[in-house]
PDB file of N, CA and C in Angstrom:
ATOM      1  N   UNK A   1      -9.125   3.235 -16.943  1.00 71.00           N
ATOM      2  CA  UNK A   1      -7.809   3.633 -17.395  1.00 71.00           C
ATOM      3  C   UNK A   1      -6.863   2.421 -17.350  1.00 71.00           C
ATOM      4  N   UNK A   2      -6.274   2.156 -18.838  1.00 79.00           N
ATOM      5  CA  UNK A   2      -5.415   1.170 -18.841  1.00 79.00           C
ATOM      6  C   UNK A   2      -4.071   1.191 -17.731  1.00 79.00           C
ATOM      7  N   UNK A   3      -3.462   0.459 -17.011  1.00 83.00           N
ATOM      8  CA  UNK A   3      -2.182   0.854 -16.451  1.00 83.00           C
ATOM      9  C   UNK A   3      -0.955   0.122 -17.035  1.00 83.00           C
ATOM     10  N   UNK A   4      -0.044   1.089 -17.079  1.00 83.00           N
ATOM     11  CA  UNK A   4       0.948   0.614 -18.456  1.00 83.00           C
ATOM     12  C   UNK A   4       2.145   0.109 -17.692  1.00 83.00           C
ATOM     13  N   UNK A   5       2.564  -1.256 -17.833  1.00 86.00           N
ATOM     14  CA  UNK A   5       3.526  -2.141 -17.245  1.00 86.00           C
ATOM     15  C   UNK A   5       4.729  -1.682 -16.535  1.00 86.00           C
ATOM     16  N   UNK A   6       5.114  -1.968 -15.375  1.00 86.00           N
ATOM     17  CA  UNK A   6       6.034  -1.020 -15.107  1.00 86.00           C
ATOM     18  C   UNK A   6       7.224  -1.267 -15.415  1.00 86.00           C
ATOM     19  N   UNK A   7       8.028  -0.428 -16.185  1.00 90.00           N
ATOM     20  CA  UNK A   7       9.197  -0.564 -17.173  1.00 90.00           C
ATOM     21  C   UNK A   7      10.291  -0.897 -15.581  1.00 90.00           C
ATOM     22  N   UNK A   8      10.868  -2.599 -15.816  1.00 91.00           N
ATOM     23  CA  UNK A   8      12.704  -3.125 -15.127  1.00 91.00           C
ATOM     24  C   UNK A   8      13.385  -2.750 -15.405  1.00 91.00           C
ATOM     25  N   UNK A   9      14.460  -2.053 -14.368  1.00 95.00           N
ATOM     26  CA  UNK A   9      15.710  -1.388 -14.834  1.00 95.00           C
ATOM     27  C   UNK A   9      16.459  -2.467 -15.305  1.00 95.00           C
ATOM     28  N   UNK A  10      17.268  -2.493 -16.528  1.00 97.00           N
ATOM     29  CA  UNK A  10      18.252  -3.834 -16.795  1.00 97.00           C
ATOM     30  C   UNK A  10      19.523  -2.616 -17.026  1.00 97.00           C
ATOM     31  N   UNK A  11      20.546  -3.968 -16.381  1.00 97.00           N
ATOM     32  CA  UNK A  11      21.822  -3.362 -16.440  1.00 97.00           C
ATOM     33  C   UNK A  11      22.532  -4.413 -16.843  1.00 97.00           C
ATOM     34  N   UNK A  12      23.833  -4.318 -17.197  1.00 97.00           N
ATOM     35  CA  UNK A  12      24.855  -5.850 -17.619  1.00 97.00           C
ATOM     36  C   UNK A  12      25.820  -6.197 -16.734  1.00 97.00           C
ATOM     37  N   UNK A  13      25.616  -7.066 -16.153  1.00 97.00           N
ATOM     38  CA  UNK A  13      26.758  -7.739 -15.680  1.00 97.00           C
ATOM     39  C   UNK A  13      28.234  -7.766 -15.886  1.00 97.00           C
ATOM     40  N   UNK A  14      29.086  -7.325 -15.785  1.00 97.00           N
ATOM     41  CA  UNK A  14      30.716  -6.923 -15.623  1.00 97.00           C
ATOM     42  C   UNK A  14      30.986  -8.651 -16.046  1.00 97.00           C
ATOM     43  N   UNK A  15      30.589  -9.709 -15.066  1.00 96.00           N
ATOM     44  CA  UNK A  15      31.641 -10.626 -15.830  1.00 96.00           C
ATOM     45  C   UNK A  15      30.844 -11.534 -16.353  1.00 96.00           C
ATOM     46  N   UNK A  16      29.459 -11.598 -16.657  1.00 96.00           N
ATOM     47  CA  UNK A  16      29.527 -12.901 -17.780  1.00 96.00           C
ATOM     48  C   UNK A  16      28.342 -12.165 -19.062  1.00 96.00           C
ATOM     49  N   UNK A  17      28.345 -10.546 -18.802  1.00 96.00           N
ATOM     50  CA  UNK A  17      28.059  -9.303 -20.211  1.00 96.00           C
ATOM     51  C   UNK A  17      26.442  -9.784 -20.595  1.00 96.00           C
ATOM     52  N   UNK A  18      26.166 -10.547 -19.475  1.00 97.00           N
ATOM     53  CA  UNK A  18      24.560 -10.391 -19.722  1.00 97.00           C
ATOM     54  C   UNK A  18      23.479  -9.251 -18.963  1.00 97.00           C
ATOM     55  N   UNK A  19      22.699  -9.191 -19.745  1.00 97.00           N
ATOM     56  CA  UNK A  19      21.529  -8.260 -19.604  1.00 97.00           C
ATOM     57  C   UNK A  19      20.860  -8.737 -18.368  1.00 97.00           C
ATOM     58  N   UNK A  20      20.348  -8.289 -17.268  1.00 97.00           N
ATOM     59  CA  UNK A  20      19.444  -8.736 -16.054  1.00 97.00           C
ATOM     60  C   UNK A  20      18.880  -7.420 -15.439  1.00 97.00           C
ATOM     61  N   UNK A  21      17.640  -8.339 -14.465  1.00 96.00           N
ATOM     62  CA  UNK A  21      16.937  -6.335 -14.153  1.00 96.00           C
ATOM     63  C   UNK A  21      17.904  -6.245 -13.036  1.00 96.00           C
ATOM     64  N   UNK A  22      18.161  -5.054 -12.885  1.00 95.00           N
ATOM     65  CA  UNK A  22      19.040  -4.438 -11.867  1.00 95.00           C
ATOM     66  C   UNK A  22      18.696  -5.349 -10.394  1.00 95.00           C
ATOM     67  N   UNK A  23      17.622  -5.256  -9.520  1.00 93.00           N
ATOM     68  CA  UNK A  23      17.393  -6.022  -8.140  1.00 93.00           C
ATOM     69  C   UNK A  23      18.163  -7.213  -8.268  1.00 93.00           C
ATOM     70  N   UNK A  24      18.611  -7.962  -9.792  1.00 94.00           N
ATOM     71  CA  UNK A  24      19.027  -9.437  -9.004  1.00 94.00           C
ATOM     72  C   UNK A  24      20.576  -9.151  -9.140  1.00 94.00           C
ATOM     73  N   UNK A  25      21.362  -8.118  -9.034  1.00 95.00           N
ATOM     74  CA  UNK A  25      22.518  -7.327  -9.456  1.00 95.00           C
ATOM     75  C   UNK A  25      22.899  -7.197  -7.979  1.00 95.00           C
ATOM     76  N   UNK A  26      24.582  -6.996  -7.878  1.00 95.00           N
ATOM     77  CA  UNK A  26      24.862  -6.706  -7.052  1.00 95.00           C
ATOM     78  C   UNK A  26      25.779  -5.329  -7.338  1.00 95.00           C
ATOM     79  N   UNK A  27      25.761  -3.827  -6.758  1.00 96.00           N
ATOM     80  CA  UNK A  27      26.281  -2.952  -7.483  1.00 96.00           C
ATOM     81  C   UNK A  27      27.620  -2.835  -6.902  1.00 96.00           C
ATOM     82  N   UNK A  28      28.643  -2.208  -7.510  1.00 96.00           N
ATOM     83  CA  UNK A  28      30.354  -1.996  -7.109  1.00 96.00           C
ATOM     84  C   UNK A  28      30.284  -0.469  -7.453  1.00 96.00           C
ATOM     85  N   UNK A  29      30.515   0.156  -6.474  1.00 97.00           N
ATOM     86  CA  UNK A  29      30.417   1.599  -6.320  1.00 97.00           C
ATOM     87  C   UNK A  29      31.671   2.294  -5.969  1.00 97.00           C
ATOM     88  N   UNK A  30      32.204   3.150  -6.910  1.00 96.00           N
ATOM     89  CA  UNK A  30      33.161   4.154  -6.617  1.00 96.00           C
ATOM     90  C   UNK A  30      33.050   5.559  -6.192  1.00 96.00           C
ATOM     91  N   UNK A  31      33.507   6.172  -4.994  1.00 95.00           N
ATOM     92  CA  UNK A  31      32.594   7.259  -4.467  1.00 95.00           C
ATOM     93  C   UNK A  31      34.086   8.252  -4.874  1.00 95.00           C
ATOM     94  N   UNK A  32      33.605   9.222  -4.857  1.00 93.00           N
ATOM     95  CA  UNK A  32      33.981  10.753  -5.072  1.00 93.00           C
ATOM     96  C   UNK A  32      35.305  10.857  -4.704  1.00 93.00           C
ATOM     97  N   UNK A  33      35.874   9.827  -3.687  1.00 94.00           N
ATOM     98  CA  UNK A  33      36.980   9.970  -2.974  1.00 94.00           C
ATOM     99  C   UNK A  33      37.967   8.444  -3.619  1.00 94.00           C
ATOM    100  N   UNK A  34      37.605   8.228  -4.465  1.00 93.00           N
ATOM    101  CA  UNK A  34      38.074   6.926  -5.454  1.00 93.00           C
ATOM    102  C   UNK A  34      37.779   5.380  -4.504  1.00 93.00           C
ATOM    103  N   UNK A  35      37.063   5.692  -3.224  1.00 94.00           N
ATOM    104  CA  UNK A  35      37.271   4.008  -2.502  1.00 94.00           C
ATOM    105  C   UNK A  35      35.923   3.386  -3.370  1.00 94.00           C
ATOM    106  N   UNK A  36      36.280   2.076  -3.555  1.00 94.00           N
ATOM    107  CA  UNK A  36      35.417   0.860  -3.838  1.00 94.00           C
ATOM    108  C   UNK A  36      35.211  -0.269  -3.196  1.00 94.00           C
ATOM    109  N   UNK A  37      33.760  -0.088  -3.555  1.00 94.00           N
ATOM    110  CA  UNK A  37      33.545  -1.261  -2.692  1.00 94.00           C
ATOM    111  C   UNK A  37      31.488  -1.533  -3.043  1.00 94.00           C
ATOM    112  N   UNK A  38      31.427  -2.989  -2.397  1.00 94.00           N
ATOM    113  CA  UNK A  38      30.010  -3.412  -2.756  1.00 94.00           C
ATOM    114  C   UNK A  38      28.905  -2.796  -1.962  1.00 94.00           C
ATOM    115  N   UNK A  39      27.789  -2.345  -3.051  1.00 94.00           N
ATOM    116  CA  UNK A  39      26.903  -1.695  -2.552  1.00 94.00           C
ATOM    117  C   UNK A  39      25.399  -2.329  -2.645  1.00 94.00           C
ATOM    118  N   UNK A  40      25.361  -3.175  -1.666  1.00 92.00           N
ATOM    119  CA  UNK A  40      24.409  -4.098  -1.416  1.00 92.00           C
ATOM    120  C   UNK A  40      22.596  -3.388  -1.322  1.00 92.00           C
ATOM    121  N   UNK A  41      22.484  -2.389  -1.137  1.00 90.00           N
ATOM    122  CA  UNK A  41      21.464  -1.256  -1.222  1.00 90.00           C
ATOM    123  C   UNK A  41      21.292  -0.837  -2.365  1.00 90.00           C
ATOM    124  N   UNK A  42      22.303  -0.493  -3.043  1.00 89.00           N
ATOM    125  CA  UNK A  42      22.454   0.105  -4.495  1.00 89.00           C
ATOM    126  C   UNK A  42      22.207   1.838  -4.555  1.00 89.00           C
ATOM    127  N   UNK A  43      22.369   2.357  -2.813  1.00 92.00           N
ATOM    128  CA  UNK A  43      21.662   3.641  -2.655  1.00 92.00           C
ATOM    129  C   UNK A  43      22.960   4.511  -2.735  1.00 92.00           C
ATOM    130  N   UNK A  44      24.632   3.575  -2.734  1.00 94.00           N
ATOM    131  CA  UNK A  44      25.538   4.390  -2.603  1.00 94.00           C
ATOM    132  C   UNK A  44      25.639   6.049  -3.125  1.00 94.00           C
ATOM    133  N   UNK A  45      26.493   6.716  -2.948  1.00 95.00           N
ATOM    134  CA  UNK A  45      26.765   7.376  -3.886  1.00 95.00           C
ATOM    135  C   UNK A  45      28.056   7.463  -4.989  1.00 95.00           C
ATOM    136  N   UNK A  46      28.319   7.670  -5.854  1.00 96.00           N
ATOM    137  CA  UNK A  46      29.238   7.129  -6.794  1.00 96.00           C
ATOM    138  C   UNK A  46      28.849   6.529  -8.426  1.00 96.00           C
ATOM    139  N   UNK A  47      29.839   6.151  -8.793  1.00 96.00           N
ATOM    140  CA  UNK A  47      30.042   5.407 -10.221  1.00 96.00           C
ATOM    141  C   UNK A  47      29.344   3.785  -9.936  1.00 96.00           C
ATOM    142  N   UNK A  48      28.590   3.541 -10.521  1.00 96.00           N
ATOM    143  CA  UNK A  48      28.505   2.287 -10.295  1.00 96.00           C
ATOM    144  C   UNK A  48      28.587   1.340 -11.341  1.00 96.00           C
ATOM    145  N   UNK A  49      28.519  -0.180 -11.196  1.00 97.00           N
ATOM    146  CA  UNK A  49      28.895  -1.127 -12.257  1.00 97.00           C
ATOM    147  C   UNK A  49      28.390  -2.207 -11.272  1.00 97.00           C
ATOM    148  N   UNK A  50      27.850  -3.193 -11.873  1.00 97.00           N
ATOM    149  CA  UNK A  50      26.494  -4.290 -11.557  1.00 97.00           C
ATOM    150  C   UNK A  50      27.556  -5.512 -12.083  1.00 97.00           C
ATOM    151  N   UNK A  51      27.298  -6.681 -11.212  1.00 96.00           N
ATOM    152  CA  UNK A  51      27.228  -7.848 -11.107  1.00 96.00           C
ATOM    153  C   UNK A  51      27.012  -8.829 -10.739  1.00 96.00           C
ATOM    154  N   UNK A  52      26.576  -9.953 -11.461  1.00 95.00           N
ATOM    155  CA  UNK A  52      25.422 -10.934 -10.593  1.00 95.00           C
ATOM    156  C   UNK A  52      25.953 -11.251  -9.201  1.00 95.00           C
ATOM    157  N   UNK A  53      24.967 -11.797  -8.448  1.00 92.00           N
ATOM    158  CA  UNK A  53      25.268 -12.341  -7.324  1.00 92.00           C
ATOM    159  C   UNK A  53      26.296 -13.923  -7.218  1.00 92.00           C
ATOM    160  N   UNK A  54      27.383 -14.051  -7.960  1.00 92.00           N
ATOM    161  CA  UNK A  54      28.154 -15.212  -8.379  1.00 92.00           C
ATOM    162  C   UNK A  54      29.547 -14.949  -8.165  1.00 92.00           C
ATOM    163  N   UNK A  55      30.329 -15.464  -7.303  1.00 92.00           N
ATOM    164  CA  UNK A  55      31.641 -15.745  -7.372  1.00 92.00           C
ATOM    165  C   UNK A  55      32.401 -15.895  -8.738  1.00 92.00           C
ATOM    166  N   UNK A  56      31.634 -16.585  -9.707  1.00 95.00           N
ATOM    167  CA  UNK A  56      32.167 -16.943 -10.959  1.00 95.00           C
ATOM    168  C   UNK A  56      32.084 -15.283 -11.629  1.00 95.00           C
ATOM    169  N   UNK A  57      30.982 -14.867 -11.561  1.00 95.00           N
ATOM    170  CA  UNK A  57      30.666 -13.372 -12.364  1.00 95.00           C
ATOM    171  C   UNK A  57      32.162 -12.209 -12.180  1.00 95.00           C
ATOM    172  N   UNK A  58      32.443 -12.280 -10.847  1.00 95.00           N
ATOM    173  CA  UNK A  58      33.028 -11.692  -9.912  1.00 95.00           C
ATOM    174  C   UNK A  58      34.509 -11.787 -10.042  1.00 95.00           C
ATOM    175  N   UNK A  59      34.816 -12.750 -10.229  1.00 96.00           N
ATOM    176  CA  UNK A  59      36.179 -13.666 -10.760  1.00 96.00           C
ATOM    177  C   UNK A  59      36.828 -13.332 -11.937  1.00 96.00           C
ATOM    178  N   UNK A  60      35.382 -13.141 -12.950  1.00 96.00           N
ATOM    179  CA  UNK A  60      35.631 -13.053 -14.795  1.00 96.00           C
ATOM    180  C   UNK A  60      36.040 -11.899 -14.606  1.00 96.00           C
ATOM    181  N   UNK A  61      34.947 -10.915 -14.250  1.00 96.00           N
ATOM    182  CA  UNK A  61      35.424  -9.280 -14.132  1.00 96.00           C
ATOM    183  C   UNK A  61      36.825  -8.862 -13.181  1.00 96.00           C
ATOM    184  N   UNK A  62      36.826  -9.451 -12.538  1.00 95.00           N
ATOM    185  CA  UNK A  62      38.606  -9.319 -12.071  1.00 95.00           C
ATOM    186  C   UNK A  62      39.472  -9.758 -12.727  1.00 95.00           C
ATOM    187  N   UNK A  63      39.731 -11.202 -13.372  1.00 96.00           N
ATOM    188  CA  UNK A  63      40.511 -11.632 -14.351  1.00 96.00           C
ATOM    189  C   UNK A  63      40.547 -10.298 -15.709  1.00 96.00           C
ATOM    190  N   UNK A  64      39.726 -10.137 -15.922  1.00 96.00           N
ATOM    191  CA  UNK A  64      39.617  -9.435 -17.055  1.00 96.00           C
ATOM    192  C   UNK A  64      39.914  -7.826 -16.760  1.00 96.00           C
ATOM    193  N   UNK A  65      39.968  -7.246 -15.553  1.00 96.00           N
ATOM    194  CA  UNK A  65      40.139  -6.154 -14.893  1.00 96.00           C
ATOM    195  C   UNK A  65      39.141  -5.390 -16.021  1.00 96.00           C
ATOM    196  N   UNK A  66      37.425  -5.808 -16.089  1.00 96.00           N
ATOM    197  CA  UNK A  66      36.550  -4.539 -16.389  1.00 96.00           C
ATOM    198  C   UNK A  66      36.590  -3.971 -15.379  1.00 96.00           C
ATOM    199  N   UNK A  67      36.583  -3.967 -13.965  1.00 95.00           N
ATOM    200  CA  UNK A  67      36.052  -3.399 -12.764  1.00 95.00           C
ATOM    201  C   UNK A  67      37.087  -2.098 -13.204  1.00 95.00           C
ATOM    202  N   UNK A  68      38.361  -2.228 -13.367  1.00 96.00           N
ATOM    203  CA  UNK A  68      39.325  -1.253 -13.387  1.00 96.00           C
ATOM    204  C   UNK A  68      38.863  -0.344 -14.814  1.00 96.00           C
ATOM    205  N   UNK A  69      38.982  -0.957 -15.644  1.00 96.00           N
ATOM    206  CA  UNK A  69      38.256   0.116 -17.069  1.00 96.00           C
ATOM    207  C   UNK A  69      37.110   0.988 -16.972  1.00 96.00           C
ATOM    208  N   UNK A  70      36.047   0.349 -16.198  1.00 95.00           N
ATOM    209  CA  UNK A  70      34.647   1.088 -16.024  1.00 95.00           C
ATOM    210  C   UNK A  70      35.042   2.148 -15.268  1.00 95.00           C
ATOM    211  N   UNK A  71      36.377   1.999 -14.066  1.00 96.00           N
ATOM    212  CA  UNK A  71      36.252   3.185 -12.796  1.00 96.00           C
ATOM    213  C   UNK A  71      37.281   3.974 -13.370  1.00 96.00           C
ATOM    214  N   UNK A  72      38.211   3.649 -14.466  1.00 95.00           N
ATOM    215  CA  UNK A  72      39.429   3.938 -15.358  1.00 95.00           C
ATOM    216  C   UNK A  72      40.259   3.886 -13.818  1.00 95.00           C
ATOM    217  N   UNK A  73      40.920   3.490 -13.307  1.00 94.00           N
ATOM    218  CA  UNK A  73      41.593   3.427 -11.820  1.00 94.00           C
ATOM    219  C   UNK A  73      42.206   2.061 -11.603  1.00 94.00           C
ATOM    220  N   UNK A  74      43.025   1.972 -10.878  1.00 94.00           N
ATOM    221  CA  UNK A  74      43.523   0.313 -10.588  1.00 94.00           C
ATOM    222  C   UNK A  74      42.846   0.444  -9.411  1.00 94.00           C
ATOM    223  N   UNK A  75      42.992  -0.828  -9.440  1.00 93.00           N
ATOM    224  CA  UNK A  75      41.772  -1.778  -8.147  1.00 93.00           C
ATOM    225  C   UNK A  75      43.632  -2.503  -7.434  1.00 93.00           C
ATOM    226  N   UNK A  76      43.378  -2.463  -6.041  1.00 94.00           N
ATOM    227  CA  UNK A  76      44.720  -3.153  -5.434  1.00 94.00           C
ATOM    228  C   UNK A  76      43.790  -4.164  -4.854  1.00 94.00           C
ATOM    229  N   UNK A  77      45.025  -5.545  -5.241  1.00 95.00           N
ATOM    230  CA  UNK A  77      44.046  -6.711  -4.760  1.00 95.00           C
ATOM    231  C   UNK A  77      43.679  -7.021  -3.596  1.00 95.00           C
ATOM    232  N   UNK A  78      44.159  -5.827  -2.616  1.00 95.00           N
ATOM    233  CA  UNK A  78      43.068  -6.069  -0.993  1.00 95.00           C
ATOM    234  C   UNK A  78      41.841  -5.734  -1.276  1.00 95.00           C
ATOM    235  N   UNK A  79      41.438  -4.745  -2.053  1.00 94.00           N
ATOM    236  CA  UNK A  79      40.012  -4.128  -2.468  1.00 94.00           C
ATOM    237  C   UNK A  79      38.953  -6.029  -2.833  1.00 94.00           C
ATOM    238  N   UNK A  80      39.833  -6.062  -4.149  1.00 95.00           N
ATOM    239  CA  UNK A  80      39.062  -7.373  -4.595  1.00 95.00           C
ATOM    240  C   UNK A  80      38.736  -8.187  -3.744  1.00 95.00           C
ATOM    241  N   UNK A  81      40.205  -8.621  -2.468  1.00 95.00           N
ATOM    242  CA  UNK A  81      39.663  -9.965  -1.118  1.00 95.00           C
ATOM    243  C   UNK A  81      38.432  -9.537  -1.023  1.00 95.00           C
ATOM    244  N   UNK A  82      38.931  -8.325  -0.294  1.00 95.00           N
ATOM    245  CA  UNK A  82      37.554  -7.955   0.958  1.00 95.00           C
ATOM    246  C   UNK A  82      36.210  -7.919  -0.317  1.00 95.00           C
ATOM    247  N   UNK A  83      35.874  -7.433  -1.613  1.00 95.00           N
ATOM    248  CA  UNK A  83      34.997  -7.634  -1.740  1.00 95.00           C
ATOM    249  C   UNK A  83      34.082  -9.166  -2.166  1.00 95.00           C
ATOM    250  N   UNK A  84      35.591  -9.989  -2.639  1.00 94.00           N
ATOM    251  CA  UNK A  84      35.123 -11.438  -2.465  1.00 94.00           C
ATOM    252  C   UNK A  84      34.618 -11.713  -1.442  1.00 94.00           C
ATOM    253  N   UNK A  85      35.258 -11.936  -0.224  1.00 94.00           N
ATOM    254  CA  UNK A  85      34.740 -12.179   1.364  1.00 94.00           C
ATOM    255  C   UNK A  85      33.266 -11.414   1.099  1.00 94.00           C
ATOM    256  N   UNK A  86      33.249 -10.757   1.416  1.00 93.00           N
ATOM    257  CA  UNK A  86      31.852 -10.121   1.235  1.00 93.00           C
ATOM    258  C   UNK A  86      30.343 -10.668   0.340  1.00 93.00           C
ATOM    259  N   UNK A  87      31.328 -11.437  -0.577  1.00 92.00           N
ATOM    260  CA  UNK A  87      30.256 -11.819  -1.964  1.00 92.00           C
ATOM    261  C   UNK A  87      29.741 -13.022  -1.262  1.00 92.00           C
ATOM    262  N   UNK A  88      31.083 -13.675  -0.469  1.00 91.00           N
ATOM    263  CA  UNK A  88      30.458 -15.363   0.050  1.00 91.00           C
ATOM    264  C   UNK A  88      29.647 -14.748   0.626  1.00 91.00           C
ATOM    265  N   UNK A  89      30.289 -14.037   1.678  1.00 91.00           N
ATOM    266  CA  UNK A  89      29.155 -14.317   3.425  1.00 91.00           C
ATOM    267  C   UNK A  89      27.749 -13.679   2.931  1.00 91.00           C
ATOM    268  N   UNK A  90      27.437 -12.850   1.687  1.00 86.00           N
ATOM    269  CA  UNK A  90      25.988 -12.722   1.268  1.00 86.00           C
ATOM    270  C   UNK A  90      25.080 -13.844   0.779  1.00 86.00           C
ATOM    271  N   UNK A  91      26.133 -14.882  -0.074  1.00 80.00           N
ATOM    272  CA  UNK A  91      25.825 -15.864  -0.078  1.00 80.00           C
ATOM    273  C   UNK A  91      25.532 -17.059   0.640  1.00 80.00           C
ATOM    274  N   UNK A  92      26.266 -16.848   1.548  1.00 83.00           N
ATOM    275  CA  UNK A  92      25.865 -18.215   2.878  1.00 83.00           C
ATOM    276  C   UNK A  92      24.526 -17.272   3.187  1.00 83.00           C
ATOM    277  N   UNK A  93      24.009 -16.166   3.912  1.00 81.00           N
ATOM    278  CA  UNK A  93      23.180 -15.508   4.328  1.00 81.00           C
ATOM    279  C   UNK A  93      22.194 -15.735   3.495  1.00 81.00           C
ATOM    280  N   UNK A  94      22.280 -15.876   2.174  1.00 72.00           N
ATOM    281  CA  UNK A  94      20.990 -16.101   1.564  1.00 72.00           C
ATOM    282  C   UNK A  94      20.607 -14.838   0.689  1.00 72.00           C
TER     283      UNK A  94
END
């Protein structure tokens, strides 16, 4: 029995609108109760919206406020710090 390739989830990136498989994604999750924030598991529950693991990615989609269009909601820019802070220290970690 042939075994048939196993189909990568691809999702797009919020700030630089490219296609990638979901694992190298980092997800931004809005839960039921409107808080946001990064969902490093991707097991949250909520709305979600994917972006690479990049400060630059992260930056575009805030400049551009997709994060706010996808959740239709304003984002207050303590939300954004803390999830910048968050984006480095994953990044120093590796």
């Amino acid at each position: 029995m042939i075994m048939k390739p196993k189909k990568i989830p691809m999702r797009m990136c919020l700030g630089c609108g490219e296609m990638k498989p979901k694992k190298e994604l980092i997800r931004i999750v809005k839960s039921a109760e409107g808080d946001i924030s990064l969902d490093f598991t991707g097991k949250k529950n909520g709305r979600g919206a994917y972006i690479c693991r990049s400060c630059e990615c992260f930056e575009k989609a805030r400049k551009a406020r997709r994060l706010e269009k996808t959740f239709s909601c304003r984002i207050d820019e303590s939300i954004y710090e803390v999830m910048a802070d968050e984006l480095r220290a994953d990044k120093e970690n590796g």
